[in-house]
PDB file of C-alpha atoms in Angstrom:
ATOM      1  CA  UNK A 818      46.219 -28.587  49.037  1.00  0.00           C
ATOM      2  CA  UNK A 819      45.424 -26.308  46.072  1.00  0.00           C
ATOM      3  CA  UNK A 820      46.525 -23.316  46.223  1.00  0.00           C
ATOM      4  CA  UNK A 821      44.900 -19.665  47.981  1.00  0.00           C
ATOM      5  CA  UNK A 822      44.295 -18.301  44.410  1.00  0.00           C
ATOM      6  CA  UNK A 823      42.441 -21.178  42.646  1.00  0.00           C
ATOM      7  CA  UNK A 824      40.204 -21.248  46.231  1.00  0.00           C
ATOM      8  CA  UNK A 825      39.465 -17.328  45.635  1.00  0.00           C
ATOM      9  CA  UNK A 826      38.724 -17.740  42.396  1.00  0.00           C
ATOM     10  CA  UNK A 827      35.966 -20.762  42.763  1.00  0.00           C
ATOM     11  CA  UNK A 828      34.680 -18.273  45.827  1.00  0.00           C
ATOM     12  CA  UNK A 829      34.350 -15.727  43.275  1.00  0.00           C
ATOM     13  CA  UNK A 830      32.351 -17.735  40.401  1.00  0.00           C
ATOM     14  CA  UNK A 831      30.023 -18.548  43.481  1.00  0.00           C
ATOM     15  CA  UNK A 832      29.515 -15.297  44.877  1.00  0.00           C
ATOM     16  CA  UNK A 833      28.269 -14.210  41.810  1.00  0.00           C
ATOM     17  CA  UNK A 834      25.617 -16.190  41.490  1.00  0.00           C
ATOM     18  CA  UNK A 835      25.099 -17.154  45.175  1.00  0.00           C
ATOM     19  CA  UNK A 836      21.828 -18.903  45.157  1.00  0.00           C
ATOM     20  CA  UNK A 837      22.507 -20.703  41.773  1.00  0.00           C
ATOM     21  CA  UNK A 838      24.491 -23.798  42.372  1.00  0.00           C
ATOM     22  CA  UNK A 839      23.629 -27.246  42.800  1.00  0.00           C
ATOM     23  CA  UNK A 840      26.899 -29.923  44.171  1.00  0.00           C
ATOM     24  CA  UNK A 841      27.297 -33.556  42.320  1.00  0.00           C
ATOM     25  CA  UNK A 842      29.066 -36.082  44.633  1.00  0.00           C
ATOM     26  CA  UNK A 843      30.854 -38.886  43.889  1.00  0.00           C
ATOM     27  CA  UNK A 844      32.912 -41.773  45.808  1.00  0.00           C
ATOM     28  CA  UNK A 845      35.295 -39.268  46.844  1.00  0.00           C
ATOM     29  CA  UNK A 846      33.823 -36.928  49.317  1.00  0.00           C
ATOM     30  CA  UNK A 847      33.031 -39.990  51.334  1.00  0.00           C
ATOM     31  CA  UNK A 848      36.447 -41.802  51.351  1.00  0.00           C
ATOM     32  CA  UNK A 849      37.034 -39.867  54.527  1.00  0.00           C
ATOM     33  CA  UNK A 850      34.251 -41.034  56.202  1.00  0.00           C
ATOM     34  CA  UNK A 851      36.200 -44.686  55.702  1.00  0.00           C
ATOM     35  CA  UNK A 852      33.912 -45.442  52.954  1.00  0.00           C
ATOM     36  CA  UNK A 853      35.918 -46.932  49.998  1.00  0.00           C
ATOM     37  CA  UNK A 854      35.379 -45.955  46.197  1.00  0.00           C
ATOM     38  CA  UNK A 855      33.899 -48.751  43.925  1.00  0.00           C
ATOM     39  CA  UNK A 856      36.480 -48.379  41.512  1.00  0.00           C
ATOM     40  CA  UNK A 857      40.161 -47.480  41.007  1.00  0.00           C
ATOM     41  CA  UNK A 858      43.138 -49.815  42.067  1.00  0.00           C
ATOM     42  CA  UNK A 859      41.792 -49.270  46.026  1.00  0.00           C
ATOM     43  CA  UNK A 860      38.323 -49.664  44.826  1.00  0.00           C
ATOM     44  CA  UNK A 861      35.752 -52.154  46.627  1.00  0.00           C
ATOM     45  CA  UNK A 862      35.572 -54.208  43.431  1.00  0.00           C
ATOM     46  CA  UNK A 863      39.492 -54.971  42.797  1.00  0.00           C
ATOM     47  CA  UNK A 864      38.389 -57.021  45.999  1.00  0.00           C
ATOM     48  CA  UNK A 865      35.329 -58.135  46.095  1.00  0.00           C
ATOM     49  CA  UNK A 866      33.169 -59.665  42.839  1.00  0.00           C
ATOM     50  CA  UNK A 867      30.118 -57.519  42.257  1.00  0.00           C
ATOM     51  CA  UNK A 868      27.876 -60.446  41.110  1.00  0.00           C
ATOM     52  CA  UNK A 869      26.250 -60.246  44.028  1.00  0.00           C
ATOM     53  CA  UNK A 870      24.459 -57.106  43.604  1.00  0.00           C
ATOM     54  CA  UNK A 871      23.826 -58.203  40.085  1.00  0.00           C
ATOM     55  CA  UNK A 872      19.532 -58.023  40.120  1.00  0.00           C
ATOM     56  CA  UNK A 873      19.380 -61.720  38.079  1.00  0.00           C
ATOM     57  CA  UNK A 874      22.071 -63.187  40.305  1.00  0.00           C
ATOM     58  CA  UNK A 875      20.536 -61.650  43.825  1.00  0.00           C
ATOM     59  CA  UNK A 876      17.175 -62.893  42.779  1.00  0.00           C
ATOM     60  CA  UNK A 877      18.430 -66.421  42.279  1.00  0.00           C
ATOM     61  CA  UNK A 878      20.310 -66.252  45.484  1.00  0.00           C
ATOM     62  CA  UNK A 879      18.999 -64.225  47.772  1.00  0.00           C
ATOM     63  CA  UNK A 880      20.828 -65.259  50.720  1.00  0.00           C
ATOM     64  CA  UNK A 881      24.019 -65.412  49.219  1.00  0.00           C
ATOM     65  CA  UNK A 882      23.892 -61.807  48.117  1.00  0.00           C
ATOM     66  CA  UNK A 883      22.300 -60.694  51.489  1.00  0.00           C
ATOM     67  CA  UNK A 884      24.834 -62.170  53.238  1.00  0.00           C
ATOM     68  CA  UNK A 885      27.652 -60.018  51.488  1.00  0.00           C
ATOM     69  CA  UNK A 886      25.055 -57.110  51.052  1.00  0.00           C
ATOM     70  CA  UNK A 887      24.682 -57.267  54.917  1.00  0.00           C
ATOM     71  CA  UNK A 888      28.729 -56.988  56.073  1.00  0.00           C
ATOM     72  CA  UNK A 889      29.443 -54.701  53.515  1.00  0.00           C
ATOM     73  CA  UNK A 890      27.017 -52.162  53.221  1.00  0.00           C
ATOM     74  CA  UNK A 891      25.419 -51.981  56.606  1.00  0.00           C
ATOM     75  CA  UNK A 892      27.758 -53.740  59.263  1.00  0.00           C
ATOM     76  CA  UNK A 893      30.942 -51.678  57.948  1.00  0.00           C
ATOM     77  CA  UNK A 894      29.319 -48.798  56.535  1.00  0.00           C
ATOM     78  CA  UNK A 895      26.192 -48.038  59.213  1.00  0.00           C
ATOM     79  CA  UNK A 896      28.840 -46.779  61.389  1.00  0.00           C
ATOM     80  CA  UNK A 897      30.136 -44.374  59.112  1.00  0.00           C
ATOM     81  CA  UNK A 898      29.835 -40.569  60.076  1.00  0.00           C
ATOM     82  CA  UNK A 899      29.768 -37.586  58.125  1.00  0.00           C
ATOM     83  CA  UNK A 900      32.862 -35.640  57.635  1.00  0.00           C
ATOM     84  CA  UNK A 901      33.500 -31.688  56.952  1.00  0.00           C
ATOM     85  CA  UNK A 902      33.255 -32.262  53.262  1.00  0.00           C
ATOM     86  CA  UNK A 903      29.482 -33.029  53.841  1.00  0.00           C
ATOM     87  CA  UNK A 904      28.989 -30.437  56.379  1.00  0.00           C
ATOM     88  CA  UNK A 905      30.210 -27.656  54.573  1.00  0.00           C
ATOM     89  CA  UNK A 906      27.994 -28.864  51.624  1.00  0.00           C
ATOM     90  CA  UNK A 907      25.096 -29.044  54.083  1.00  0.00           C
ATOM     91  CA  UNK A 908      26.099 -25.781  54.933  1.00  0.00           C
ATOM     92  CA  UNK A 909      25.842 -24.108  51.420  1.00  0.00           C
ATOM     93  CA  UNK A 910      22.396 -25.417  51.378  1.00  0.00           C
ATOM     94  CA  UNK A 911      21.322 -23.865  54.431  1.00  0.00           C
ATOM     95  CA  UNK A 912      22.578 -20.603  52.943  1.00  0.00           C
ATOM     96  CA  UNK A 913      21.143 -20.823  49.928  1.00  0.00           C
ATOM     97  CA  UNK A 914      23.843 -21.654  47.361  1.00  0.00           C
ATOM     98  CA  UNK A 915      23.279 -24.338  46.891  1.00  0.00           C
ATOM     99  CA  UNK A 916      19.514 -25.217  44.840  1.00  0.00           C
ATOM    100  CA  UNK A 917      20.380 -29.137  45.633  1.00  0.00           C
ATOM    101  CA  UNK A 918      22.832 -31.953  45.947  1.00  0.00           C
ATOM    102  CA  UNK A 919      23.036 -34.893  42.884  1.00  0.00           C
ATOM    103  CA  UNK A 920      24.423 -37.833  44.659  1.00  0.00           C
ATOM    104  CA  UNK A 921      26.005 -40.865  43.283  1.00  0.00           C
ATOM    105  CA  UNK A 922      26.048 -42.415  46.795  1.00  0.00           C
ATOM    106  CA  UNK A 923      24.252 -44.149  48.432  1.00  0.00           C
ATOM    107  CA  UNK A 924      25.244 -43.943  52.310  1.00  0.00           C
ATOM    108  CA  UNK A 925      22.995 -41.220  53.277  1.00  0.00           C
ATOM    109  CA  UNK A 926      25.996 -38.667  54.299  1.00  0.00           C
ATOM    110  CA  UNK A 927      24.680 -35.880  53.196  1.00  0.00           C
ATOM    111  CA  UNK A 928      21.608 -36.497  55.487  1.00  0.00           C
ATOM    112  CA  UNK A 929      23.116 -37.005  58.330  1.00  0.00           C
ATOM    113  CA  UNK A 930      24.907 -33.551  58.180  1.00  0.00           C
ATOM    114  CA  UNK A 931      22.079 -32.201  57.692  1.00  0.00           C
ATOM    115  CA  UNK A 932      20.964 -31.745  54.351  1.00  0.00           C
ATOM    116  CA  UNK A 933      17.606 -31.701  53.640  1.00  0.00           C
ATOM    117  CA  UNK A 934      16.147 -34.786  52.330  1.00  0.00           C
ATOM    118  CA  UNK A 935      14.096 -32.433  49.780  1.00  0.00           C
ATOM    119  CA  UNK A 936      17.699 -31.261  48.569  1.00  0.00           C
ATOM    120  CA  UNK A 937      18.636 -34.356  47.909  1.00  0.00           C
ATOM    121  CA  UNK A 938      18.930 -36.605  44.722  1.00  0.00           C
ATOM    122  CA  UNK A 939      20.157 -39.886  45.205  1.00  0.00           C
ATOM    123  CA  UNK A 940      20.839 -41.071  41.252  1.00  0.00           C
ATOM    124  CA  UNK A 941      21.921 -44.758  42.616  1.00  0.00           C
ATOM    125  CA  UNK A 942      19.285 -44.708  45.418  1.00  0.00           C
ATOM    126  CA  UNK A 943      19.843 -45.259  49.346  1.00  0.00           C
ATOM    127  CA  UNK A 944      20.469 -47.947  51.705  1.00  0.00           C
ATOM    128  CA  UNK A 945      18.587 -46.164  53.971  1.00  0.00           C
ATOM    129  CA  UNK A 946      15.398 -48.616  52.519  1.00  0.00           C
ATOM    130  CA  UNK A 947      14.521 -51.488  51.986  1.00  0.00           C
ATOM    131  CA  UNK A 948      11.942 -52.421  49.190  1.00  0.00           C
ATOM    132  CA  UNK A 949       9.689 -55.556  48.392  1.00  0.00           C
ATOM    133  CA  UNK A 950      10.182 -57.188  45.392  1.00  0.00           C
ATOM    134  CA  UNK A 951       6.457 -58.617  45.182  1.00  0.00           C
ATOM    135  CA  UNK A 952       4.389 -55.653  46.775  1.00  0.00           C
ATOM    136  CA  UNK A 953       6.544 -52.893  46.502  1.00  0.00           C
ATOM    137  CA  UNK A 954       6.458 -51.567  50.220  1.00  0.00           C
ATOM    138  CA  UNK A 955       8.968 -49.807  51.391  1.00  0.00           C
ATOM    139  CA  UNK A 956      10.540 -50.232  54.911  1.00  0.00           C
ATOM    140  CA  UNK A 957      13.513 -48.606  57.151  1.00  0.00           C
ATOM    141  CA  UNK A 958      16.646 -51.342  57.169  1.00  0.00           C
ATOM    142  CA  UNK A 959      16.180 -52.546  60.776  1.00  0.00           C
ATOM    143  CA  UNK A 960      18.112 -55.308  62.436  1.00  0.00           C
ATOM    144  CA  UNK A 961      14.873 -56.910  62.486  1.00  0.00           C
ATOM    145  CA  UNK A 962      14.624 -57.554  59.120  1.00  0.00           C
ATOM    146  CA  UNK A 963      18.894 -57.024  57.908  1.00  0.00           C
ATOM    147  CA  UNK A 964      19.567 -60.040  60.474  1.00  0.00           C
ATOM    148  CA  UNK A 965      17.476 -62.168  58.573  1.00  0.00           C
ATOM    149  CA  UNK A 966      19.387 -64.971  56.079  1.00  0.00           C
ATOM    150  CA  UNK A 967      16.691 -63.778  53.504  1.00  0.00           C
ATOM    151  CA  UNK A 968      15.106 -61.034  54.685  1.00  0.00           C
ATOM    152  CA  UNK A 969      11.642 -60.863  53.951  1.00  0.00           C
ATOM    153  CA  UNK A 970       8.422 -58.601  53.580  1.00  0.00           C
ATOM    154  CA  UNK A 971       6.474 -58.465  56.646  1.00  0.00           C
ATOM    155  CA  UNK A 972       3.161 -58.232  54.631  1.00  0.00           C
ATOM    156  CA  UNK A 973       3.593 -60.356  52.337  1.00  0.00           C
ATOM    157  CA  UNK A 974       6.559 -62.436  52.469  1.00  0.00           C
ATOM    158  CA  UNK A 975       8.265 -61.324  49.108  1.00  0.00           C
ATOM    159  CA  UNK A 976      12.096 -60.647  49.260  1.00  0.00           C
ATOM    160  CA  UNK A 977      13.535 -57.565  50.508  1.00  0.00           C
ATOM    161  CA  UNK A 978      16.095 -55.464  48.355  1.00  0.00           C
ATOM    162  CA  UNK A 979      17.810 -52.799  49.421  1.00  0.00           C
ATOM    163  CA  UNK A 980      16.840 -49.438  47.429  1.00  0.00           C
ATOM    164  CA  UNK A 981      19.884 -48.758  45.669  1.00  0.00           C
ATOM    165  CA  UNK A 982      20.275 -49.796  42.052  1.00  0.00           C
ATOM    166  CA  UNK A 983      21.784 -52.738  40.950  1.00  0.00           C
ATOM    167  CA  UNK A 984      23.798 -54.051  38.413  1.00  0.00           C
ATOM    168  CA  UNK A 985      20.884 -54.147  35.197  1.00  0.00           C
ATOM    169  CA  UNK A 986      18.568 -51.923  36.844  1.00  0.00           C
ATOM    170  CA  UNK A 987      17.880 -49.033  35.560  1.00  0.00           C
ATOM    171  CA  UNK A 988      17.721 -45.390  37.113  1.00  0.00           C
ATOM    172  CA  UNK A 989      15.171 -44.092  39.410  1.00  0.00           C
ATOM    173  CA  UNK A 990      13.146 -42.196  37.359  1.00  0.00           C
ATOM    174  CA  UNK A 991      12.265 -39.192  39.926  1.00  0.00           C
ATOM    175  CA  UNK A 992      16.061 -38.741  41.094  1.00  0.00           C
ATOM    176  CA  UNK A 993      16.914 -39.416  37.043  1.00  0.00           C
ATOM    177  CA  UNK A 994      14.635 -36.244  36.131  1.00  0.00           C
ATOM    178  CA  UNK A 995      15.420 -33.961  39.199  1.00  0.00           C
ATOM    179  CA  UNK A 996      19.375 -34.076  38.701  1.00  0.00           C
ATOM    180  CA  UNK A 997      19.196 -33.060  35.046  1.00  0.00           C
ATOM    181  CA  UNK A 998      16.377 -30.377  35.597  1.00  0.00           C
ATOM    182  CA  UNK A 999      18.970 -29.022  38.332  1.00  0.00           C
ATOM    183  CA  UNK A1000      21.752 -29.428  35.742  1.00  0.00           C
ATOM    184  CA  UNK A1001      19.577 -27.660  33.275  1.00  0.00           C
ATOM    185  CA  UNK A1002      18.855 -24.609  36.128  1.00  0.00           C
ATOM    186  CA  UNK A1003      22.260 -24.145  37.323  1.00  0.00           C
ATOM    187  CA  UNK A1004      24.513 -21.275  36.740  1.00  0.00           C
ATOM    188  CA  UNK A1005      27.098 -22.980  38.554  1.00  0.00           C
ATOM    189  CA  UNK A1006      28.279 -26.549  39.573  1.00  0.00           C
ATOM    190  CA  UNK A1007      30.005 -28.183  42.000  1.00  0.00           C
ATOM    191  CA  UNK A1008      32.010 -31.435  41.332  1.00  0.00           C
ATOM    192  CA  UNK A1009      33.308 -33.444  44.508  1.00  0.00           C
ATOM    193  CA  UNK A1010      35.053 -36.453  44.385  1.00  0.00           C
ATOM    194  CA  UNK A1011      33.954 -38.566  41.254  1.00  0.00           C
ATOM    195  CA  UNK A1012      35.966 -39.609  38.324  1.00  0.00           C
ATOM    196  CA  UNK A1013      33.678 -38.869  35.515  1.00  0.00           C
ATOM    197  CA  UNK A1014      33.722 -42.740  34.183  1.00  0.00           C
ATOM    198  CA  UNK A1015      30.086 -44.166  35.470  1.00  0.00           C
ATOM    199  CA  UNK A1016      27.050 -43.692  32.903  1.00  0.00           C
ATOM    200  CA  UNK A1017      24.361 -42.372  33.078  1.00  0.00           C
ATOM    201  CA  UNK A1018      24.934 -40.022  36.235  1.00  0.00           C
ATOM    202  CA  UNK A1019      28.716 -38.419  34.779  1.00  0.00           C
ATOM    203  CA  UNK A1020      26.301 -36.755  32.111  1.00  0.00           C
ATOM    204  CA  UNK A1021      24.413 -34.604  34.639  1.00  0.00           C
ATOM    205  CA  UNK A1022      27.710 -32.264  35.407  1.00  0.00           C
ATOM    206  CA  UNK A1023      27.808 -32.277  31.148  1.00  0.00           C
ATOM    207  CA  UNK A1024      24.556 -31.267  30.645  1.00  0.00           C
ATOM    208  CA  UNK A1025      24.896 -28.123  33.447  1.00  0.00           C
ATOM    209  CA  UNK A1026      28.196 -27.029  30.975  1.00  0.00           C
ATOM    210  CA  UNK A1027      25.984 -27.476  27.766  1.00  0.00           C
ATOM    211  CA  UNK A1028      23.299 -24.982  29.584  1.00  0.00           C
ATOM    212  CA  UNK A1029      26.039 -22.362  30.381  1.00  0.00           C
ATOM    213  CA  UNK A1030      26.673 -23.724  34.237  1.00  0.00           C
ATOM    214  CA  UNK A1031      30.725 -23.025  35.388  1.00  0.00           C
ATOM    215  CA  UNK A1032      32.383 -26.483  36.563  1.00  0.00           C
ATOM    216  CA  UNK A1033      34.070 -26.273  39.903  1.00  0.00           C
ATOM    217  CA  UNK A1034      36.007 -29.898  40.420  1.00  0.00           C
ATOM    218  CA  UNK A1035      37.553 -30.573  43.599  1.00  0.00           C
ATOM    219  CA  UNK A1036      39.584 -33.852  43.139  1.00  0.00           C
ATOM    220  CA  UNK A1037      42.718 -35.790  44.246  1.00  0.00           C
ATOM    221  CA  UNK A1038      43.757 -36.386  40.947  1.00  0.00           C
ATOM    222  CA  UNK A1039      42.451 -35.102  37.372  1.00  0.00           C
ATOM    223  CA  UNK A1040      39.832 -37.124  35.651  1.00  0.00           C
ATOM    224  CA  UNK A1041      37.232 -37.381  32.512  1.00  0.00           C
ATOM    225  CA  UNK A1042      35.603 -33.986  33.886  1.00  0.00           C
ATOM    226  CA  UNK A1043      39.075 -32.113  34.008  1.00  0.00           C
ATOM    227  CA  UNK A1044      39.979 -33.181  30.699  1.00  0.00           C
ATOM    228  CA  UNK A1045      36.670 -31.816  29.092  1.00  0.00           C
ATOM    229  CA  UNK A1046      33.954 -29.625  31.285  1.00  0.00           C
ATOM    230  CA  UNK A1047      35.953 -28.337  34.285  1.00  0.00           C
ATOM    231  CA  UNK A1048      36.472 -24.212  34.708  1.00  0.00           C
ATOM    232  CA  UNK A1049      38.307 -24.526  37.732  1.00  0.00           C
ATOM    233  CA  UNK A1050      39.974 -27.702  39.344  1.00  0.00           C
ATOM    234  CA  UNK A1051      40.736 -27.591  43.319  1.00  0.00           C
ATOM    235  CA  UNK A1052      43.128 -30.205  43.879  1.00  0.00           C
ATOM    236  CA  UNK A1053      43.330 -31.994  47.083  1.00  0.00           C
ATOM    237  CA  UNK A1054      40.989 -33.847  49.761  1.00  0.00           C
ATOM    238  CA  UNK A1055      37.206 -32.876  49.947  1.00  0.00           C
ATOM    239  CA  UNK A1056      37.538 -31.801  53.589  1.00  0.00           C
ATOM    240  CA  UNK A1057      40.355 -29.704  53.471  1.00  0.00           C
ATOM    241  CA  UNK A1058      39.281 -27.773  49.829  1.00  0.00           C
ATOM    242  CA  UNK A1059      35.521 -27.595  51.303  1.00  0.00           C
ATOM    243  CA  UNK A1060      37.165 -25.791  54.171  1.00  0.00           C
ATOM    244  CA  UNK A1061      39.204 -23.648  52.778  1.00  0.00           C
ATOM    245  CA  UNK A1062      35.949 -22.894  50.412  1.00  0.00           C
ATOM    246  CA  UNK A1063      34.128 -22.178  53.714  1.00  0.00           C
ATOM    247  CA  UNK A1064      36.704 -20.053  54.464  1.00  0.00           C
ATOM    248  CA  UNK A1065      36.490 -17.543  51.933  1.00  0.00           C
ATOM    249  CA  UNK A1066      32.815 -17.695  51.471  1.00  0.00           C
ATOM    250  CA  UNK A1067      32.571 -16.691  54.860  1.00  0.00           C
ATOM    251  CA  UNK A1068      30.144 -19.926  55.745  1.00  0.00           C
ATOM    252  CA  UNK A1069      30.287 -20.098  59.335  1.00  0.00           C
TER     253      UNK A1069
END
């Protein structure tokens, strides 16, 4: 893990502007939850072909895509549980440090420790929904509907999708303006486990440096942030830097 003085140092850059921070999550934090990354050479997509959340390819084969969508996304990863990484962020919310959490993911770990919904910006959107194609109404991803080969609105009978974006969709618009106004508003910001590489959401930690914010990483290995934004890079797992973080901020 990195080592005592890099940890007192981030602790520092936070204390001094304690209520001034916002986190931006990535892959990473969630890996030990048992939640792969996307990419990399252990990534979900050196194994399985993301066509299937491709919007044009899901629409012409609903079932096909649902029935990967399904095992992948809700089977495996519905039984997924926070780990300290996301507490201890949940925790610098509760204490005010943090203004709000950017996420790239979309597993809704950050919820379930406890982090406000209203703190939270999901920039890929959630699985925690699912959303009508033809009438737009939102539901909750029950068995109900999940266990169906094509599930299906219950008012109107248009396909269901989960909320998250896919391949050729383009941003949420809400969650695309609240990151970057929190970028903008920062004086400080918190990078955890993302490699800097996916467009448009690695330009939200960019645009917090270009407004004056310090860049706290906290990665296994360097990436596109350390090579260009980061002030100070924590090296090693989320939970054990978060921790050790804790620690010295005197969380708990």
């Amino acid at each position: 893990m990195e080592n005592p003085e890099k940890i007192k140092e981030a602790a520092a850059v936070i204390a001094e502007n304690p209520t001034g921070g916002m986190a931006f999550t990535g892959a990473g934090i969630s890996v030990e939850s048992g939640i792969p990354p996307f990419r990399g050479s252990d990534g979900l997509w050196s194994k399985v072909d993301p066509s299937f959340i491709e919007i044009n390819q899901f629409l012409a084969a609903p079932e096909e895509s649902w029935k990967k969508i399904r095992e992948l996304f809700y089977d495996h990863w519905g039984q997924a549980k926070p780990n300290d990484a996301h507490y201890r962020v949940a925790e610098m919310v509760a204490k005010g440090y943090l203004k709000g959490i950017v996420t790239q993911n979309i597993d809704c770990l950050h919820q379930r420790a406890g982090a406000p919904e209203d703190k939270i910006y999901e920039f890929h959107g959630t699985l925690d929904a699912l959303v009508c194609m033809k009438c737009s109404a939102s539901y909750r991803p029950d068995r109900s509907l999940l266990d169906q080969n094509r599930p299906s609105c219950p008012k109107c009978g248009g396909l269901l999708k989960p909320d998250f974006v896919f391949f050729s969709e383009g941003i949420p618009e809400k969650a695309f303006t609240n990151s970057f106004r929190l970028a903008e508003e920062c004086a400080w910001c918190l990078i955890i486990g993302t490699s800097g590489e996916v467009m448009p959401a690695c330009d939200v930690p960019r645009s917090a440096k270009r407004h004056g914010a310090k860049i706290i990483e906290i990665s296994t290995e360097q990436t596109a942030f350390t090579r260009s934004i980061t002030d100070i890079f924590l090296c090693g797992k989320a939970t054990e830097i978060m921790n050790a973080l804790a620690q010295e901020l005197k969380l708990s």
